[in-house]
Coordinates of C-alpha atoms and ligand atoms in Angstrom, one line a residue:
X15 CA -2.2 22.7 14.0
X16 CA -4.5 22.8 11.2
X17 CA -7.8 20.5 10.8
X18 CA -6.2 17.8 8.3
X19 CA -8.8 18.4 6.1
X20 CA -6.9 21.4 5.5
X21 CA -3.7 20.1 6.1
X22 CA -4.6 18.2 2.6
X23 CA -5.5 21.2 0.9
X24 CA -2.3 22.4 0.9
X25 CA -0.4 19.7 0.0
X26 CA -3.4 19.2 -3.0
X27 CA -2.6 22.8 -3.9
X28 CA 0.9 22.6 -4.9
X29 CA 0.5 19.2 -6.4
X30 CA -2.3 20.8 -9.0
X31 CA 0.2 24.2 -9.5
X32 CA 2.9 21.7 -10.8
X33 CA -0.2 19.5 -12.8
X34 CA -2.8 20.2 -13.6
X35 CA -5.0 16.0 -14.1
X36 CA -7.2 14.5 -12.0
X37 CA -5.0 11.1 -10.9
X38 CA -7.4 7.4 -12.2
X39 CA -6.0 6.1 -8.3
X40 CA -3.0 6.8 -6.7
X41 CA -0.3 4.1 -6.2
X42 CA 1.8 3.5 -3.3
X43 CA 5.2 2.0 -4.0
X44 CA 6.6 -0.2 -1.4
X45 CA 9.7 -1.8 -0.7
X46 CA 12.1 -2.9 -3.2
X47 CA 8.5 -1.7 -5.7
X48 CA 9.7 1.9 -6.4
X49 CA 11.7 0.8 -9.5
X50 CA 7.2 0.7 -11.2
X51 CA 7.9 4.9 -10.7
X52 CA 10.6 4.5 -13.6
X53 CA 7.7 3.0 -16.4
X54 CA 5.7 6.3 -15.6
X55 CA 6.0 9.0 -18.7
X56 CA 6.0 12.0 -15.5
X57 CA 4.5 15.3 -16.5
X58 CA 6.6 16.1 -12.8
X59 CA 8.5 14.4 -10.0
X60 CA 7.6 16.8 -6.0
X61 CA 10.0 15.2 -2.8
X62 CA 7.6 15.2 0.1
X63 CA 9.9 17.9 1.5
X64 CA 8.1 20.3 -0.5
X65 CA 4.5 19.3 0.4
X66 CA 3.8 21.0 3.8
X67 CA 2.4 19.2 6.6
X68 CA 3.9 16.0 4.6
X69 CA 6.0 13.6 6.6
X70 CA 9.6 13.1 5.5
X71 CA 9.9 9.0 3.8
X72 CA 13.1 7.4 6.2
X73 CA 13.3 3.9 5.5
X74 CA 15.5 2.3 3.6
X75 CA 14.3 1.7 -0.4
X76 CA 11.7 4.8 0.3
X77 CA 12.6 7.7 -2.1
X78 CA 9.8 10.1 -0.8
X79 CA 8.6 12.0 -3.6
X80 CA 5.4 12.2 -5.8
X81 CA 5.4 11.1 -9.5
X82 CA 2.6 12.4 -11.2
X83 CA 2.1 10.6 -14.7
X84 CA 0.4 8.6 -16.8
X85 CA 1.4 5.2 -17.1
X86 CA -0.9 2.7 -19.0
X87 CA -2.4 5.5 -20.6
X88 CA -3.6 6.8 -17.4
X89 CA -3.0 10.0 -15.5
X90 CA -1.8 8.7 -12.2
X91 CA -0.6 9.5 -8.6
X92 CA 2.8 7.7 -7.2
X93 CA 4.5 7.8 -4.2
X94 CA 7.6 6.4 -3.6
X95 CA 7.8 5.9 -0.3
X96 CA 5.5 5.4 2.6
X97 CA 4.6 6.1 6.2
X98 CA 5.3 4.1 8.4
X99 CA 4.1 3.3 11.7
X100 CA 7.5 1.7 13.2
X101 CA 9.2 5.0 11.6
X102 CA 6.7 6.7 14.7
X103 CA 4.0 8.4 12.4
X104 CA 0.5 8.6 13.7
X105 CA -1.8 5.9 11.1
X106 CA -3.2 9.5 10.8
X107 CA -0.3 10.3 9.2
X108 CA 0.5 6.8 7.4
X109 CA -2.7 7.6 4.9
X110 CA -2.3 11.5 4.3
X111 CA -0.9 10.3 0.9
X112 CA -4.5 8.4 0.7
X113 CA -5.7 10.8 1.5
X114 CA -3.7 14.1 -0.6
X115 CA -4.7 11.1 -4.1
X116 CA -8.6 11.4 -3.4
X117 CA -8.5 15.0 -3.0
X118 CA -6.5 15.2 -6.2
X119 CA -9.7 13.6 -7.9
X120 CA -8.3 9.7 -7.6
X121 CA -10.6 7.1 -6.9
X122 CA -8.5 4.2 -6.8
X123 CA -6.0 3.3 -4.4
X124 CA -3.2 0.6 -5.6
X125 CA -1.1 -0.3 -2.2
X126 CA 1.6 -2.7 -2.8
X127 CA 4.3 -4.0 0.3
X128 CA 7.0 -6.4 1.1
X129 CA 5.7 -8.9 3.6
X130 CA 6.3 -12.2 5.2
X131 CA 5.0 -15.2 3.2
X132 CA 2.6 -16.9 6.5
X133 CA 0.8 -19.2 3.8
X134 CA 3.4 -23.0 3.9
X135 CA 2.2 -22.8 -0.2
X136 CA 3.6 -19.8 -0.7
X137 CA 7.4 -19.6 -2.1
X138 CA 9.7 -16.7 -1.7
X139 CA 9.9 -14.4 -4.5
X140 CA 5.8 -15.1 -5.0
X141 CA 3.2 -12.4 -4.8
X142 CA 0.2 -12.7 -3.5
X143 CA -3.1 -10.3 -4.6
X144 CA -4.5 -8.4 -1.3
X145 CA -8.2 -10.1 -0.4
X146 CA -8.4 -8.8 3.3
X147 CA -6.8 -7.2 6.0
X148 CA -6.0 -8.0 9.8
X149 CA -5.5 -5.1 11.9
X150 CA -2.9 -5.9 14.2
X151 CA -1.1 -2.6 14.7
X152 CA -3.7 -1.4 17.3
X153 CA -3.7 2.1 15.4
X154 CA -5.7 3.6 13.4
X155 CA -6.2 6.1 11.0
X156 CA -9.9 7.9 11.8
X157 CA -9.6 7.8 15.8
X158 CA -10.5 11.2 17.2
X159 CA -12.8 13.5 15.8
X160 CA -14.4 12.6 12.5
X161 CA -14.4 15.1 9.7
X162 CA -17.8 14.3 8.0
X163 CA -16.9 15.6 4.3
X164 CA -13.6 12.8 4.5
X165 CA -15.8 10.7 5.2
X166 CA -18.8 7.9 7.5
X167 CA -18.2 7.7 11.2
X168 CA -17.9 3.7 11.2
X169 CA -17.1 2.7 7.9
X170 CA -17.9 -0.8 6.3
X171 CA -14.9 -2.8 6.2
X172 CA -16.4 -5.9 4.5
X173 CA -15.1 -5.4 1.7
X174 CA -12.0 -3.2 1.6
X175 CA -10.5 -4.6 -1.2
X176 CA -12.6 -4.2 -4.4
X177 CA -13.6 -7.5 -6.1
X178 CA -13.8 -6.9 -9.1
X179 CA -10.6 -4.9 -9.6
X180 CA -9.1 -8.9 -8.3
X181 CA -10.9 -10.4 -10.9
X182 CA -9.2 -8.1 -13.5
X183 CA -5.4 -8.8 -11.8
X184 CA -6.7 -12.4 -11.4
X185 CA -7.1 -12.8 -14.9
X186 CA -4.1 -10.5 -16.1
X187 CA -1.8 -13.1 -14.4
X188 CA -3.5 -15.7 -15.6
X189 CA -3.0 -14.4 -19.0
X190 CA 1.0 -13.4 -18.2
X191 CA 1.1 -17.0 -16.1
X192 CA 2.6 -15.9 -13.5
X193 CA 0.8 -17.7 -10.3
X194 CA -1.1 -15.2 -8.3
X195 CA -2.4 -15.8 -5.2
X196 CA -4.3 -14.5 -2.6
X197 CA -5.3 -13.9 0.9
X198 CA -5.1 -12.2 3.9
X199 CA -2.6 -9.5 4.5
X200 CA -1.4 -9.3 8.5
X201 CA -0.5 -5.9 9.6
X202 CA 1.8 -5.7 12.3
X203 CA 3.4 -2.3 14.2
X204 CA 7.1 -3.5 13.7
X205 CA 10.2 -2.7 13.4
X206 CA 10.8 -6.0 14.4
X207 CA 10.2 -9.1 12.1
X208 CA 8.3 -12.0 14.0
X209 CA 9.3 -14.0 16.7
X210 CA 8.3 -17.7 15.4
X211 CA 5.6 -17.3 18.0
X212 CA 4.0 -14.2 16.2
X213 CA 4.6 -15.6 12.9
X214 CA 2.6 -19.2 14.4
X215 CA -0.1 -17.1 15.9
X216 CA -0.7 -14.3 12.5
X217 CA -1.2 -17.2 10.6
X218 CA -4.0 -18.9 13.1
X219 CA -5.5 -15.9 12.9
X220 CA -6.2 -15.9 9.5
X221 CA -3.4 -14.5 8.3
X222 CA -1.5 -15.6 4.7
X223 CA 1.4 -12.6 4.7
X224 CA 2.6 -10.4 7.1
X225 CA 3.7 -6.7 7.0
X226 CA 4.2 -3.2 8.7
X227 CA 1.9 -1.5 6.2
X228 CA -0.5 -0.8 3.5
X229 CA -3.4 -1.5 6.8
X230 CA -3.7 2.1 7.8
X231 CA -3.8 3.2 3.8
X232 CA -6.3 1.1 3.3
X233 CA -9.1 2.0 6.5
X234 CA -8.4 5.5 5.2
X235 CA -9.1 5.0 1.5
X236 CA -12.2 2.9 2.5
X237 CA -13.4 5.5 4.4
X238 CA -12.6 8.1 1.2
X239 CA -15.3 5.6 -1.4
X240 CA -11.7 4.8 -3.2
X241 CA -11.9 1.4 -4.9
X242 CA -8.7 -0.7 -3.0
X243 CA -6.7 -3.4 -5.4
X244 CA -3.2 -4.0 -3.0
X245 CA 0.1 -7.1 -3.5
X246 CA 2.5 -8.4 -1.3
X247 CA 5.4 -9.7 -3.2
X248 CA 6.9 -12.5 -0.6
X249 CA 9.7 -12.0 0.4
X250 CA 10.2 -14.0 3.4
X251 CA 9.0 -17.0 5.0
X252 CA 6.9 -16.9 8.0
X253 CA 6.1 -20.3 8.7
X254 CA 7.1 -21.3 12.1
X255 CA 8.6 -25.0 11.2
X256 CA 10.2 -23.5 7.8
X257 CA 11.5 -20.6 9.3
X258 CA 14.7 -18.8 8.2
X259 CA 16.3 -15.3 9.7
X260 CA 14.8 -12.0 7.8
X261 CA 17.6 -9.4 6.6
X262 CA 15.9 -5.8 5.3
X263 CA 18.3 -5.5 2.2
X264 CA 17.2 -8.9 1.0
X265 CA 13.9 -8.2 1.8
X266 CA 14.2 -5.4 -0.4
X267 CA 16.5 -6.9 -3.3
X268 CA 13.4 -10.4 -3.5
X269 CA 11.0 -7.4 -3.7
X270 CA 12.2 -5.7 -6.8
X271 CA 12.5 -8.6 -8.3
X272 CA 8.2 -8.9 -8.2
X273 CA 8.7 -5.7 -9.9
X274 CA 7.5 -6.7 -13.5
X275 CA 4.9 -9.2 -12.5
X276 CA 3.6 -6.1 -10.2
X277 CA 3.8 -3.2 -13.0
X278 CA 1.5 -5.7 -15.8
X279 CA -1.0 -6.0 -12.1
X280 CA -1.5 -2.4 -11.8
X281 CA -1.6 -1.6 -15.7
X282 CA -5.0 -4.1 -15.8
X283 CA -5.7 -2.6 -13.0
X284 CA -5.5 1.5 -14.3
X285 CA -7.2 0.2 -17.6
X286 CA -10.5 -1.1 -15.2
X287 CA -10.9 1.6 -12.7
Ligands
HPA481 N1 7.0 -9.6 8.7 C1 6.5 -7.9 9.0 N2 7.5 -7.7 7.5 C2 7.9 -7.9 6.9 C3 8.4 -9.3 6.8 C4 8.1 -10.1 8.0 O1 8.6 -11.1 7.7 N3 9.1 -9.0 4.9 C5 8.2 -8.2 4.2 N4 8.2 -7.2 5.9

């Protein structure tokens, strides 16, 4: 098994052989949000299968492809499909897209996901800017020997989501007249959705939304010194006393309906990076 930095370099070399630009940001497109990739003026599309050491995305609604090109006039690498811990990937594997984006020169990371709403004021279909996160996955991509070339042994996590980019996103929502909540994302391992007791626990611990991704990616991005912005689409109510059954096809469909608002936020952030 190659050293992590060598795995990343090998994947970056393949991307560079097809696309010479330096991206300002990596964009990770979560469940149902892959459609945003269509707005990218694509110069290269690379299947994950072409990238050495890259896992294959198996989750429904995730294409498993890298789209390199221009969005809002800015060069970006967008990942259509992410790697979840519930698929059996390690937290380190889940963060490979982030590290690849960084190796290509990206200083920013924009992550999106579908999440259950814990805050009783949130409605299905709303979008939430992620202000902070709670790691309840009992996993961390930085476990093991630290590669000091990738980042520090003990990264500070007091503001994992960039404050200035948050202001940019809030201003864009105001300008386009849609509600953008701001809250705390709780990362759970999955693949089961939460029990009522677990939703209640996540709320009491300080969460506003809960999902099964993003946390490892953001840890790796902070480690790499990237400026992070994250948005959750609230696809179901995780308010324990008004709980509906959750199913994945409804989650994906509702996430898709938020794509336009996500596009507004993404473009505004790209302009600021
Ligand atoms: N819990 C965890 N992950 C999710 C949920 C949820 O309620 N909704 C969408 N992804």
